[in-house]
Amino acid sequence: KNQVEQSPQSLIILEGKNCTLQCNYTVSPFSNLRWYKQDTGRGPVSLTIMTFSENTKSNGRYTATLDADTKQSSLHITASQLSDSASYICVVSAWDDMRFGAGTRLTVKP
Amino acid sequence: DSGVTQTPKHLITATGQRVTLRCSPRSGDLSVYWYQQSLDQGLQFLIQYYNGEERAKGNILERFSAQQFPDLHSELNLSSLELGDSALYFCASSPRGQGALNEQFFGPGTRLTVL
């Protein structure tokens, strides 16, 4: 069964600190993996998208990694800012299927 | 601003009623997707249209239906509404129907409240 699991469910960190969010999946055959940021009550915004052949991709302070062998991805946030407070959603696609993780809710405190 | 527009922003209605949500995709995008997000829940994929044709179906109830018109805008119809249908409904668009780099761009959402 195609599934995407994210951990932790929620995370609180202090401003300026780094953090890493995890995404494990069983979606097959794998096509791509995306990380989205969703502010409360707003639509998700794409951070990164990776295909099978890519194992890291950066977007400013956001760096996503992908290990297609172990079916794991992580999103690393460097030097967190208050505006990073949001839900981070991992989405894994097969050719004709798309599965969403439940998200990690990140709170950055001053 | 993603370039995807959704109307209305908010909608309050009663149980048993029918509503229509509208989505205009980004210029040039051929695919439209609909998602439901209940309070503190993850995004649930409902349905995808590509160039006017249904492309993929997710967890869409039989009381819900959608269509994509020749000008590529889309409407999601929700009927016989129940309290549990209260949620944020997002529309997204993408350039193609499928593909590894077929990125989706999300609209601001319509908040539906069923009383």
Short mmCIF file of C-alpha atoms in Angstrom, two decimals:
data_model
loop_
_atom_site.label_atom_id
_atom_site.label_comp_id
_atom_site.label_asym_id
_atom_site.label_seq_id
_atom_site.Cartn_x
_atom_site.Cartn_y
_atom_site.Cartn_z
CA LYS A 1 0.00 0.00 0.00
CA ASN A 2 1.38 3.41 -0.97
CA GLN A 3 1.94 5.50 2.13
CA VAL A 4 3.87 8.53 3.33
CA GLU A 5 4.75 9.01 6.99
CA GLN A 6 6.23 12.15 8.45
CA SER A 7 7.94 12.72 11.76
CA PRO A 8 7.83 14.36 14.14
CA GLN A 9 4.17 15.34 14.15
CA SER A 10 5.10 18.67 15.72
CA LEU A 11 8.28 20.45 16.67
CA ILE A 12 9.12 23.58 18.65
CA ILE A 13 12.51 25.22 18.23
CA LEU A 14 14.13 28.52 19.12
CA GLU A 15 14.79 31.14 16.50
CA GLY A 16 18.19 30.72 14.92
CA LYS A 17 18.38 26.98 15.53
CA ASN A 18 18.46 24.28 12.87
CA CYS A 19 16.02 21.42 12.54
CA THR A 20 15.40 18.35 10.41
CA LEU A 21 12.06 16.90 9.40
CA GLN A 22 11.67 13.31 8.21
CA CYS A 23 9.59 11.64 5.54
CA ASN A 24 9.43 7.87 4.95
CA TYR A 25 7.45 6.43 2.08
CA THR A 26 6.40 3.19 0.49
CA VAL A 27 5.10 4.69 -2.76
CA SER A 28 6.13 2.64 -5.75
CA PRO A 29 7.17 3.00 -8.50
CA PHE A 30 8.71 6.27 -7.37
CA SER A 31 8.44 9.31 -9.61
CA ASN A 32 9.22 12.35 -7.48
CA LEU A 33 9.15 13.73 -3.97
CA ARG A 34 8.16 17.26 -3.05
CA TRP A 35 8.27 19.30 0.11
CA TYR A 36 5.67 21.99 0.64
CA LYS A 37 5.35 24.71 3.26
CA GLN A 38 1.83 25.57 4.35
CA ASP A 39 1.08 28.58 6.51
CA THR A 40 -2.07 28.27 8.59
CA GLY A 41 -5.15 28.81 6.42
CA ARG A 42 -3.11 29.31 3.25
CA GLY A 43 -2.36 27.14 0.26
CA PRO A 44 0.82 25.04 0.25
CA VAL A 45 3.88 26.49 -1.44
CA SER A 46 6.47 24.28 -3.08
CA LEU A 47 9.93 24.25 -1.52
CA THR A 48 11.72 21.50 -3.44
CA ILE A 49 11.01 18.73 -5.90
CA MET A 50 13.35 15.79 -6.43
CA THR A 51 13.36 12.94 -8.88
CA PHE A 52 14.91 9.50 -8.49
CA SER A 53 18.35 10.61 -9.62
CA GLU A 54 18.65 13.54 -7.23
CA ASN A 55 19.76 13.10 -3.63
CA THR A 56 19.88 16.71 -2.47
CA LYS A 57 18.28 19.98 -3.43
CA SER A 58 18.43 23.38 -1.77
CA ASN A 59 16.14 26.36 -1.72
CA GLY A 60 17.71 29.08 0.38
CA ARG A 61 17.79 27.90 4.00
CA TYR A 62 15.86 24.75 3.08
CA THR A 63 17.77 21.63 2.02
CA ALA A 64 16.00 18.42 1.08
CA THR A 65 17.71 15.06 0.82
CA LEU A 66 16.46 11.87 -0.75
CA ASP A 67 17.62 8.28 -0.31
CA ALA A 68 15.64 6.31 -2.86
CA ASP A 69 17.13 3.02 -1.66
CA THR A 70 15.83 3.38 1.88
CA LYS A 71 12.80 5.43 0.74
CA GLN A 72 13.56 8.27 3.10
CA SER A 73 13.73 12.02 2.70
CA SER A 74 14.56 14.81 5.07
CA LEU A 75 14.07 18.56 5.05
CA HIS A 76 16.74 20.52 6.89
CA ILE A 77 16.03 24.11 7.90
CA THR A 78 19.04 26.22 8.74
CA ALA A 79 19.08 29.26 11.02
CA SER A 80 15.33 29.16 11.58
CA GLN A 81 13.25 32.32 11.50
CA LEU A 82 9.88 33.12 13.04
CA SER A 83 8.39 33.03 9.55
CA ASP A 84 9.36 29.37 9.25
CA SER A 85 6.49 28.53 11.61
CA ALA A 86 4.21 26.46 9.40
CA SER A 87 3.28 22.92 8.44
CA TYR A 88 5.71 21.09 6.18
CA ILE A 89 4.19 18.49 3.93
CA CYS A 90 5.96 15.68 2.10
CA VAL A 91 4.28 14.49 -1.11
CA VAL A 92 5.46 11.39 -2.96
CA SER A 93 4.27 10.58 -6.45
CA ALA A 94 4.22 7.41 -8.45
CA TRP A 95 3.42 7.74 -12.13
CA ASP A 96 -0.33 7.77 -11.58
CA ASP A 97 -0.62 8.16 -7.82
CA MET A 98 0.16 10.91 -5.39
CA ARG A 99 0.36 10.50 -1.62
CA PHE A 100 0.47 13.23 0.99
CA GLY A 101 2.06 12.97 4.39
CA ALA A 102 0.12 14.33 7.35
CA GLY A 103 2.72 17.06 7.79
CA THR A 104 5.01 18.29 10.54
CA ARG A 105 3.87 21.42 12.36
CA LEU A 106 6.90 23.56 13.13
CA THR A 107 6.78 26.39 15.64
CA VAL A 108 9.73 28.75 15.87
CA LYS A 109 9.83 30.75 19.10
CA PRO A 110 11.82 33.92 19.77
CA ASP B 1 0.76 34.85 -5.30
CA SER B 2 0.65 31.51 -7.14
CA GLY B 3 -1.50 32.77 -10.01
CA VAL B 4 -4.30 30.35 -9.10
CA THR B 5 -7.52 32.06 -8.05
CA GLN B 6 -10.39 30.59 -6.09
CA THR B 7 -13.80 32.00 -5.30
CA PRO B 8 -15.44 32.50 -2.95
CA LYS B 9 -12.94 32.89 -0.10
CA HIS B 10 -15.50 31.96 2.51
CA LEU B 11 -18.82 30.18 2.27
CA ILE B 12 -21.30 29.50 5.04
CA THR B 13 -24.28 27.29 4.35
CA ALA B 14 -26.65 24.83 5.99
CA THR B 15 -26.78 21.05 5.99
CA GLY B 16 -28.50 19.57 2.98
CA GLN B 17 -27.60 22.48 0.71
CA ARG B 18 -25.52 22.53 -2.45
CA VAL B 19 -22.58 24.83 -3.21
CA THR B 20 -20.20 25.44 -6.10
CA LEU B 21 -16.56 26.36 -5.68
CA ARG B 22 -14.68 27.92 -8.55
CA CYS B 23 -11.04 27.77 -9.57
CA SER B 24 -9.09 29.54 -12.30
CA PRO B 25 -5.70 27.96 -13.02
CA ARG B 26 -2.48 29.76 -13.81
CA SER B 27 -2.24 30.98 -17.35
CA GLY B 28 -1.09 28.11 -19.57
CA ASP B 29 -1.68 25.34 -17.02
CA LEU B 30 -3.81 22.49 -18.34
CA SER B 31 -4.35 20.49 -15.15
CA VAL B 32 -6.53 21.37 -12.20
CA TYR B 33 -6.60 19.47 -8.91
CA TRP B 34 -9.02 19.70 -6.01
CA TYR B 35 -8.12 18.97 -2.39
CA GLN B 36 -9.98 18.95 0.90
CA GLN B 37 -8.33 19.85 4.19
CA SER B 38 -10.39 19.43 7.35
CA LEU B 39 -9.40 21.15 10.58
CA ASP B 40 -5.93 20.03 11.65
CA GLN B 41 -5.96 17.30 9.01
CA GLY B 42 -3.70 16.66 6.08
CA LEU B 43 -4.55 17.40 2.49
CA GLN B 44 -6.85 14.86 0.86
CA PHE B 45 -6.71 14.63 -2.91
CA LEU B 46 -10.19 14.66 -4.46
CA ILE B 47 -9.89 14.78 -8.24
CA GLN B 48 -7.76 15.96 -11.15
CA TYR B 49 -8.79 17.28 -14.55
CA TYR B 50 -6.49 17.66 -17.52
CA ASN B 51 -7.55 19.73 -20.51
CA GLY B 52 -11.22 19.17 -19.78
CA GLU B 53 -11.06 15.46 -19.07
CA GLU B 54 -11.02 13.66 -15.73
CA ARG B 55 -7.44 12.44 -15.20
CA ALA B 56 -7.33 10.94 -11.70
CA LYS B 57 -9.71 10.36 -8.85
CA GLY B 58 -8.93 10.32 -5.15
CA ASN B 59 -11.14 10.20 -2.10
CA ILE B 60 -14.04 12.09 -3.62
CA LEU B 61 -17.50 11.37 -2.26
CA GLU B 62 -20.38 10.58 -4.62
CA ARG B 63 -22.10 13.75 -3.36
CA PHE B 64 -19.23 15.75 -4.83
CA SER B 65 -18.58 16.33 -8.50
CA ALA B 66 -16.28 18.51 -10.56
CA GLN B 67 -15.73 19.61 -14.10
CA GLN B 68 -13.24 21.58 -16.14
CA PHE B 69 -14.55 23.91 -18.80
CA PRO B 70 -13.11 24.76 -22.25
CA ASP B 71 -11.48 27.90 -20.83
CA LEU B 72 -9.79 25.55 -18.30
CA HIS B 73 -11.43 26.94 -15.20
CA SER B 74 -12.91 24.33 -12.92
CA GLU B 75 -15.83 24.01 -10.55
CA LEU B 76 -16.28 21.68 -7.60
CA ASN B 77 -19.91 20.97 -6.72
CA LEU B 78 -20.75 19.78 -3.24
CA SER B 79 -24.31 18.61 -2.60
CA SER B 80 -26.38 17.29 0.31
CA LEU B 81 -23.87 18.97 2.57
CA GLU B 82 -23.11 17.54 5.97
CA LEU B 83 -21.41 19.07 8.99
CA GLY B 84 -18.34 16.98 8.26
CA ASP B 85 -17.89 18.67 4.90
CA SER B 86 -16.74 21.82 6.66
CA ALA B 87 -13.16 22.26 5.51
CA LEU B 88 -10.73 24.24 3.43
CA TYR B 89 -10.97 23.32 -0.23
CA PHE B 90 -7.87 23.98 -2.29
CA CYS B 91 -7.45 24.05 -6.00
CA ALA B 92 -4.05 23.59 -7.63
CA SER B 93 -2.92 23.78 -11.23
CA SER B 94 0.03 22.40 -13.15
CA PRO B 95 1.29 22.70 -16.71
CA ARG B 96 0.79 19.03 -17.67
CA GLY B 97 -1.24 16.01 -16.68
CA GLN B 98 1.57 14.03 -15.18
CA GLY B 99 5.32 13.75 -15.08
CA ALA B 100 8.16 13.89 -12.63
CA LEU B 101 8.54 17.66 -12.66
CA ASN B 102 4.90 18.60 -13.14
CA GLU B 103 4.80 21.06 -10.27
CA GLN B 104 1.48 22.04 -8.73
CA PHE B 105 0.68 25.58 -7.70
CA PHE B 106 -1.97 26.01 -5.04
CA GLY B 107 -4.67 28.62 -4.77
CA PRO B 108 -5.58 30.42 -1.53
CA GLY B 109 -8.46 28.06 -0.79
CA THR B 110 -12.18 28.35 -0.06
CA ARG B 111 -13.23 27.92 3.56
CA LEU B 112 -16.57 26.12 3.69
CA THR B 113 -18.57 26.12 6.90
CA VAL B 114 -21.66 23.92 7.10
CA LEU B 115 -24.01 24.79 9.97
#
